[in-house]
Coordinates of C-alpha atoms and ligand atoms in Angstrom, one line a residue:
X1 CA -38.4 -90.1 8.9
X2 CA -39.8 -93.1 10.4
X3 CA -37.5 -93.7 13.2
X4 CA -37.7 -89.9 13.9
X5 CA -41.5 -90.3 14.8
X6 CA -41.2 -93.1 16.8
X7 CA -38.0 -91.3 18.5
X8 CA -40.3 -88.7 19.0
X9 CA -43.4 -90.9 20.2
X10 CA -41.0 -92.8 22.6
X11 CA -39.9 -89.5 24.4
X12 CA -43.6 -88.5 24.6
X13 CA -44.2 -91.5 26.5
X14 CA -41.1 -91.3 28.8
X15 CA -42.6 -88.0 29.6
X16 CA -45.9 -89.2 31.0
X17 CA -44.3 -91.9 33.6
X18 CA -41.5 -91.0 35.7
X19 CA -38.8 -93.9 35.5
X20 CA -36.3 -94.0 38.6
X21 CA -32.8 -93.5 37.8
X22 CA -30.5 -96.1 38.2
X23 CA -27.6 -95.9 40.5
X24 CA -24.6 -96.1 37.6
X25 CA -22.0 -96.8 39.9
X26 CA -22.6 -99.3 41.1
X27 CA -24.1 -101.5 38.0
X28 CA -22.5 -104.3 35.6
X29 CA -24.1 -104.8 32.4
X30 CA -25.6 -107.7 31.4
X31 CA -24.5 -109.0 27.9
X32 CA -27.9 -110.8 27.6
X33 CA -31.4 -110.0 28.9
X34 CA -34.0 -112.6 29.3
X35 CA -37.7 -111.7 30.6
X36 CA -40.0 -114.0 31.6
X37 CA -43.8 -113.7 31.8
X38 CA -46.0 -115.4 34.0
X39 CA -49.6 -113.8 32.3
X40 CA -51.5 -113.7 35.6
X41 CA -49.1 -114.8 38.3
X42 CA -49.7 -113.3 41.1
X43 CA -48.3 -113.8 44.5
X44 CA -50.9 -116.4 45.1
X45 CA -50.5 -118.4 42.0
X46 CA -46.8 -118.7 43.0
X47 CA -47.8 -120.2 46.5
X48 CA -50.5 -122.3 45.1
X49 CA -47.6 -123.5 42.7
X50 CA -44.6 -123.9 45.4
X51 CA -47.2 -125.9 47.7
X52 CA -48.4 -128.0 44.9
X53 CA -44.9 -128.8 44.3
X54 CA -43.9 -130.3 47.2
X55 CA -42.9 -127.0 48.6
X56 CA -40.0 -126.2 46.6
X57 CA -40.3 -124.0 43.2
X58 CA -37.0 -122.5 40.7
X59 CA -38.2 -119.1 41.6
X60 CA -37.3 -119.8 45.1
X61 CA -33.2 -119.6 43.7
X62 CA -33.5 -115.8 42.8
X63 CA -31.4 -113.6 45.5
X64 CA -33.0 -110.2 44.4
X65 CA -37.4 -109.9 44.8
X66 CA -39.3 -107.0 44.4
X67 CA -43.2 -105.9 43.9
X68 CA -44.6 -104.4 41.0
X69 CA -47.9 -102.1 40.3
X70 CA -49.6 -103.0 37.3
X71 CA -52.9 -100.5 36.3
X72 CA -52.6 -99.3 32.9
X73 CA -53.6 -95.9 31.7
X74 CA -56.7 -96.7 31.1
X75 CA -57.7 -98.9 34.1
X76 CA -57.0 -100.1 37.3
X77 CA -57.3 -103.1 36.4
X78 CA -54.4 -103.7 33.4
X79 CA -55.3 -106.1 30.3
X80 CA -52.3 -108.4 29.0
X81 CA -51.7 -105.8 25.9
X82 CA -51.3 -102.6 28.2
X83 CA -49.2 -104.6 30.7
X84 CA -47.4 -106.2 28.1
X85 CA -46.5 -102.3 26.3
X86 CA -45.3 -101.4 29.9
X87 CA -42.6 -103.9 30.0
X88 CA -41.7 -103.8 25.9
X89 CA -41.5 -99.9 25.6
X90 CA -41.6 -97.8 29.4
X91 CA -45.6 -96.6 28.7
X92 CA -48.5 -96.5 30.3
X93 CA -51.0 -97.5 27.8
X94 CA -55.0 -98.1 27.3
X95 CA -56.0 -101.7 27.7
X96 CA -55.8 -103.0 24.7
X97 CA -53.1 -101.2 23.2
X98 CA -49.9 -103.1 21.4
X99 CA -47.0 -101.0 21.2
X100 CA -48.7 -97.7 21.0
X101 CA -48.6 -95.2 23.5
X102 CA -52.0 -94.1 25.1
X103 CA -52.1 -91.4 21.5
X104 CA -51.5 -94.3 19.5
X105 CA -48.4 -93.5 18.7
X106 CA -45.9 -96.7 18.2
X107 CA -43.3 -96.7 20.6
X108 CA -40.0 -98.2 20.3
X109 CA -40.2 -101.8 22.0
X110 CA -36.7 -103.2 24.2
X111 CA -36.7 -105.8 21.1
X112 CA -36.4 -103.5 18.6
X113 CA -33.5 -101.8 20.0
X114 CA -31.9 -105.0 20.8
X115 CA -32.1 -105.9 16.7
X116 CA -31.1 -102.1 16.3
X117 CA -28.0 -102.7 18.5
X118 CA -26.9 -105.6 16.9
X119 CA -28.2 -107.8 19.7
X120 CA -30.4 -111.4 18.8
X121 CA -34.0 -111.0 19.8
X122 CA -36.6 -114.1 20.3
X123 CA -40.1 -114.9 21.5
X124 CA -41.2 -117.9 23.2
X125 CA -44.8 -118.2 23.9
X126 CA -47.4 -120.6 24.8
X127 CA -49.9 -119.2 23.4
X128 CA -50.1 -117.8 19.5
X129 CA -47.2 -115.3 19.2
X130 CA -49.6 -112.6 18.2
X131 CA -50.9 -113.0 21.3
X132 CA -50.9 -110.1 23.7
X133 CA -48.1 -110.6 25.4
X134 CA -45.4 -111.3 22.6
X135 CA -47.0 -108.9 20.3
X136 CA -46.6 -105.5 22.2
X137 CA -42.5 -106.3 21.9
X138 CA -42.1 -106.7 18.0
X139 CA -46.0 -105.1 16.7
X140 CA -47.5 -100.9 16.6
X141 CA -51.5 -101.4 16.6
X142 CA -54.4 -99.9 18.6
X143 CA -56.1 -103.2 19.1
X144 CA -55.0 -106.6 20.5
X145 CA -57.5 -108.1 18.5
X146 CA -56.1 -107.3 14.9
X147 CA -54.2 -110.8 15.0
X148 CA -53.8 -110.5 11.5
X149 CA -52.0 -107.2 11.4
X150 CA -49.5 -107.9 14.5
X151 CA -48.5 -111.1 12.3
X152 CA -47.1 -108.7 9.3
X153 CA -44.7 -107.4 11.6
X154 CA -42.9 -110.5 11.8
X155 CA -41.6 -109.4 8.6
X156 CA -40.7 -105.9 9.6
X157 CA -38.4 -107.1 12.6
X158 CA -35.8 -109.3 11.8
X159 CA -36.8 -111.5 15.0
X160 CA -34.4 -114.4 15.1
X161 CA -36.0 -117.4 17.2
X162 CA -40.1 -117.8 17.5
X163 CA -42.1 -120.5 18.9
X164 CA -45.5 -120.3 19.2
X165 CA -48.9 -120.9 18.3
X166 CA -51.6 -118.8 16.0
X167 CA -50.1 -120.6 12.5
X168 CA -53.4 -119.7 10.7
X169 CA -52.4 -115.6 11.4
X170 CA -49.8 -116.5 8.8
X171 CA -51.2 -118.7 6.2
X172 CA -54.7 -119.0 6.4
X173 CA -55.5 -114.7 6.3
X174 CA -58.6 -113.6 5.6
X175 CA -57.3 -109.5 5.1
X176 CA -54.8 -110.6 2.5
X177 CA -53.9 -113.3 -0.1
X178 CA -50.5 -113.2 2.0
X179 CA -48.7 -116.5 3.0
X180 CA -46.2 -115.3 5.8
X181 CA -45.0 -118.2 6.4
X182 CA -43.7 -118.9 2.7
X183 CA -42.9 -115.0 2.9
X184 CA -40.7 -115.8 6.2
X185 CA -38.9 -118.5 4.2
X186 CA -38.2 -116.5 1.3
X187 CA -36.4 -114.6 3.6
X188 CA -34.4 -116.7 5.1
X189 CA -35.8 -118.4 8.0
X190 CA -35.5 -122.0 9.0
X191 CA -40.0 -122.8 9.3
X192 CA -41.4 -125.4 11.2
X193 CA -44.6 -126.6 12.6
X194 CA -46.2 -129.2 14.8
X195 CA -47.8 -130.8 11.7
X196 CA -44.3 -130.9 10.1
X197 CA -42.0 -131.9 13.2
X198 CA -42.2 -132.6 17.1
X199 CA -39.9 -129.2 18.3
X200 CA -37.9 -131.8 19.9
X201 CA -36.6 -133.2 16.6
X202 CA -35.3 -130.2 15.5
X203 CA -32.1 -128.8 16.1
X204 CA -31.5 -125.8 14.8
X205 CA -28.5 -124.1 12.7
X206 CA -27.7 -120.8 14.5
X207 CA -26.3 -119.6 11.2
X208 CA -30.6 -119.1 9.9
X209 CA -33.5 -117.2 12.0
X210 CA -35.2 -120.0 13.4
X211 CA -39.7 -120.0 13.5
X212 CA -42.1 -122.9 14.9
X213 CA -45.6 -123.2 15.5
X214 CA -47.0 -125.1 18.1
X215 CA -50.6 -124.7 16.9
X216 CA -53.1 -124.0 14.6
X217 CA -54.9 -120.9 16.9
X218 CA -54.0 -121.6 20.8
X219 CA -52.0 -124.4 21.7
X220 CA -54.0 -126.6 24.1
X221 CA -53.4 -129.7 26.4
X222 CA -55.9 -131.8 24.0
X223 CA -54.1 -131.3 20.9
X224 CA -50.3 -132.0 22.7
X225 CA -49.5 -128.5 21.6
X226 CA -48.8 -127.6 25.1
X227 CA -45.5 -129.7 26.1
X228 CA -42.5 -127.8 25.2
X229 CA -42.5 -124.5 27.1
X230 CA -39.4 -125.6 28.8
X231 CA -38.0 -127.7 26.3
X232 CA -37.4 -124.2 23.9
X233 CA -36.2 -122.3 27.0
X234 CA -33.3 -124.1 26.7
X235 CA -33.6 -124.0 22.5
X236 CA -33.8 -120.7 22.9
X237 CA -31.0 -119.9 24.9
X238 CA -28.9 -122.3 23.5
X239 CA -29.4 -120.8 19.7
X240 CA -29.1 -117.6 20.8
X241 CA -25.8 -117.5 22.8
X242 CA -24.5 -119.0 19.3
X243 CA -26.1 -116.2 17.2
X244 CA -24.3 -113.2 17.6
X245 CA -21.5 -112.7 20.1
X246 CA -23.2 -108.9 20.6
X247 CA -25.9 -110.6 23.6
X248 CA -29.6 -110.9 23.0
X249 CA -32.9 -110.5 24.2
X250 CA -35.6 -113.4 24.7
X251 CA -39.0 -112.5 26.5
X252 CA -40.7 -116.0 27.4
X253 CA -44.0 -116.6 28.4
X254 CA -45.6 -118.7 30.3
X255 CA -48.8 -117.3 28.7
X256 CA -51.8 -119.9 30.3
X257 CA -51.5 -119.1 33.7
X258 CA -54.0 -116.4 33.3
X259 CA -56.2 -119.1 31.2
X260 CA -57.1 -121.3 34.4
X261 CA -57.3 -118.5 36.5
X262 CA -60.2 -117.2 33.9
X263 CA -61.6 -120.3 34.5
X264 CA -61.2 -120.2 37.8
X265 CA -59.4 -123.8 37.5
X266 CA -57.0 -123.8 40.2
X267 CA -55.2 -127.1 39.1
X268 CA -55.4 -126.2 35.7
X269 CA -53.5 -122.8 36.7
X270 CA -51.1 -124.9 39.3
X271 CA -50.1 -126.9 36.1
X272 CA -49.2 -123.7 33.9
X273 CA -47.7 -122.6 36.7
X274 CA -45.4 -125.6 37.4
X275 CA -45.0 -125.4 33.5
X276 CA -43.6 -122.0 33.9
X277 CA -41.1 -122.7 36.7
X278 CA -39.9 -125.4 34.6
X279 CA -38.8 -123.1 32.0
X280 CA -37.6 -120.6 34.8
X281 CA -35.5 -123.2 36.0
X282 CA -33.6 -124.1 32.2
X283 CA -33.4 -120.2 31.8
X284 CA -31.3 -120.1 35.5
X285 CA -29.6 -123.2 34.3
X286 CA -28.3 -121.2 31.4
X287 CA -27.8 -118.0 32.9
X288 CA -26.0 -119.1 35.6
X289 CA -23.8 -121.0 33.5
X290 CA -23.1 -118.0 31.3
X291 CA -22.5 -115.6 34.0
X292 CA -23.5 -112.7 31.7
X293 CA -27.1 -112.8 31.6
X294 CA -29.7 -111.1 34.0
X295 CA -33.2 -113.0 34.3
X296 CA -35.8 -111.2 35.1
X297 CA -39.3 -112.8 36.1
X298 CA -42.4 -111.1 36.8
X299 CA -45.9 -111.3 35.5
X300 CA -48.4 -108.2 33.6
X301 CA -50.9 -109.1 36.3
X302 CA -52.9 -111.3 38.7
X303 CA -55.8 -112.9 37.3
X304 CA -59.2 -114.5 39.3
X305 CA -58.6 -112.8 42.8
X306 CA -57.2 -116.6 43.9
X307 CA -57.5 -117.6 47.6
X308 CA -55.9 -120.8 49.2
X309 CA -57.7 -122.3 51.9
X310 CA -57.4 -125.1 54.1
X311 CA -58.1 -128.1 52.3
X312 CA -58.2 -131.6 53.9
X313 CA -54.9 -132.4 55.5
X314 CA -51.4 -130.3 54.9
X315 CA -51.1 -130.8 51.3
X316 CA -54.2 -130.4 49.7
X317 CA -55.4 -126.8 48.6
X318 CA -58.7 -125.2 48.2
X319 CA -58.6 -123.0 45.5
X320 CA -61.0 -119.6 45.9
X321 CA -61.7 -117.3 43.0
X322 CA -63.2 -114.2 43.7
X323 CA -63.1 -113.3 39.8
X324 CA -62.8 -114.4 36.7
X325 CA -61.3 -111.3 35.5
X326 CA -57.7 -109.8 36.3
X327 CA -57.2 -108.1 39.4
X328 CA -55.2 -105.0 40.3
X329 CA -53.3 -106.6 43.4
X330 CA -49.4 -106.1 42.9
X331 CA -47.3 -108.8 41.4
X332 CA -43.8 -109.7 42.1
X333 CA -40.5 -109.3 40.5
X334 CA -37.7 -112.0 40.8
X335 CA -34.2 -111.4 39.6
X336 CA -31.1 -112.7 39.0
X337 CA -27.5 -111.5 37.3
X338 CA -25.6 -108.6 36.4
X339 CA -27.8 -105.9 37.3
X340 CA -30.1 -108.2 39.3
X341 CA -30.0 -105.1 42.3
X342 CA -31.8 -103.4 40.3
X343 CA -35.2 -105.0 40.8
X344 CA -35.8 -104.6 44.7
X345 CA -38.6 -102.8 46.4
X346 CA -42.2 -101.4 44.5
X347 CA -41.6 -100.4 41.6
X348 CA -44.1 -99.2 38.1
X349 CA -44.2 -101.9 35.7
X350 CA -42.8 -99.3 32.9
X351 CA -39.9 -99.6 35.4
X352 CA -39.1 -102.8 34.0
X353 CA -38.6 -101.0 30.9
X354 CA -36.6 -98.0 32.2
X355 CA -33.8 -100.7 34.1
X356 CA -33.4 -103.2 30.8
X357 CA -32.9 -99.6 28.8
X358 CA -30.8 -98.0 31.2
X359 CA -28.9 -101.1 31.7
X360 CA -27.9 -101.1 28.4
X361 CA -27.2 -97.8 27.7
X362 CA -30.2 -97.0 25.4
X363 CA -32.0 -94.2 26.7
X364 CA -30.2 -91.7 26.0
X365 CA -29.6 -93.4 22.6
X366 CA -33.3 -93.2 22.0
X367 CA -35.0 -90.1 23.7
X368 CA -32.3 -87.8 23.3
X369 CA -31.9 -87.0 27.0
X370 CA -33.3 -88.4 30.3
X371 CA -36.5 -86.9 31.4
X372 CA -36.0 -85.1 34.6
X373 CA -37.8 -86.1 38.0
X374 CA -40.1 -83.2 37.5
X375 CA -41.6 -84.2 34.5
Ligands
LIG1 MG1 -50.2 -113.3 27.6
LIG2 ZN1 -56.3 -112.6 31.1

């Protein structure tokens, strides 16, 4: 009765947005799908990044770009949870929302069909994995905040590589009595944690679901919780590959981007954002390697209005915020692999949904039938 609903919820959200077909003729299908998050990258923090970086960034190796919109259903301005939805289920949602449509009805995330299918899913995050951003692809609640709450569903999906912060959502709850952690080991999973082992000296068996946490709440530059984004990239791909021979899934985020850019800290947000690329460029690594993957990279908004100006002399920048909020400017969309043609020209960032789906073959699979252009 339960997957009915959310059968049912998912087709009532296909309904309200307006997905563009995909050409089937012309498209390969990827074996593996691996998205990649930059939380408030816009077009600007890219630049700022590239020029910081001696002019050269991985993102620059991706033969297929695009532009995305990004208001939510709620706002023109999206939050990380709304933007986040769009990607992990093809909705428009309220700001706020994680993995509910704009009733509150749970929708059917990519990641869930991957596990469905067969497929290995994973998370890689730097900030807690209940965050926003990695929560609207494995969690159903109607507010962001409810940390708590989007950690129990880390027991509902059978997610098979984590890394992240927010340890204390899972074994120091204040709702409950509830260890997750010990719950997660009960069932199975290889647990770790940055009070336990460095992530680097851990190599894990691909035969176990795998789970480490980088911090206590939000892993920060202070604490040295902030040094491995790139590092389990490659983890990730690597333990994946070897987990099923059915493909996977991984969304990755580069989730502090947005942080500087709140605090209108324009090396700080540089820094993430070199941190990012560094992670984008282990992902190409593997993906090119592979042959069989499509990477997509884009980001669930811009964040701070950011500026360059002249600074003094070629290389230096001067950073201008005009907010410290997000902003509704478009982001872009880089990609690369089977089905990479996919991603050209503006597109809705449910869209980002709708290709991964339709790529796949799971729309139909899931709504029953494709919602017609009218709708
Ligand atoms: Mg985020
Ligand atoms: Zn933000």
């Amino acid at each position: 009765m339960r997957l009915r609903y959310l059968l049912l919820a998912l087709a009532f959200c296909s309904f309200q947005n307006k997905p563009t077909p995909v050409e089937k003729k012309s498209v390969s299908a990827p074996k593996n799908i691996i998205l990649l998050i930059g939380d408030g990258m816009g077009l600007t923090q890219v630049t700022a990044g590239m020029y910081a970086n001696g002019n050269k960034l991985n993102l620059e190796r991706f033969p297929n770009t695009g532009l995305m919109k990004t208001h939510s259903s709620s706002h023109l301005v999206t939050d990380s949870a709304a933007g986040a939805t769009a990607f992990s289920c093809g909705c428009k949602t309220y700001n706020g929302a994680i993995g509910v449509t704009k009733a509150k009805k749970p929708c059917v995330t990519i990641l869930e069909q991957a596990k469905k299918n067969g497929l290995a899913t994973g998370l890689v995050v730097t900030s807690s994995i209940t965050h926003a951003t990695p929560a609207a692809f494995i969690a159903h609640v109607n507010s962001r905040v409810e940390m708590e709450d989007i950690a129990t569903y880390f027991l509902q999906t059978d997610l098979d590589f984590f890394v992240g912060g927010g340890l204390q959502y899972f074994n120091q709850r204040k709702k409950d009595q509830r260890n997750l952690y010990t719950e997660l080991e009960a069932k199975g999973y290889f647990m770790s944690n940055f009070q336990k082992t460095k992530l680097s000296e851990i190599t894990p068996s691909p035969n176990q679901p795998f789970g480490w946490f980088s911090a206590i709440g939000e892993p920060d530059s202070v604490s040295g919780g902030r040094d491995y984004l790139p590092l389990a990239a490659r983890m990730a791909t690597d333990f994946l590959k070897n987990r099923t021979e059915k493909g996977f899934f991984l969304m990755l985020e580069g989730s502090q981007i947005d942080w500087g850019c709140h605090a209108n800290n324009g090396p700080r947000a540089v820094a993430e954002m070199l941190d990012f690329d560094a992670a984008v460029g282990a992902v190409l690594r593997f993906a090119e390697a592979d042959g069989n993957t499509l990477v997509i990279v884009t980001a669930d908004h811009e964040t701070g209005g950011l500026t360059l100006e002249q600074g003094e002399g070629f290389e230096i920048l001067d950073y201008d915020f005009t907010t410290g909020h997000h902003t509704a400017s478009m982001v872009p969309v880089f990609a690369f692999g089977p089905g990479a043609e996919q991603f050209g020209g503006i597109m809705d960032n449910t869209d980002i949904y709708w290709k991964m789906a339709r790529l796949w073959g799971w729309v139909e699979e899931q709504v029953g039938k494709l919602p017609s252009k009218k709708d």
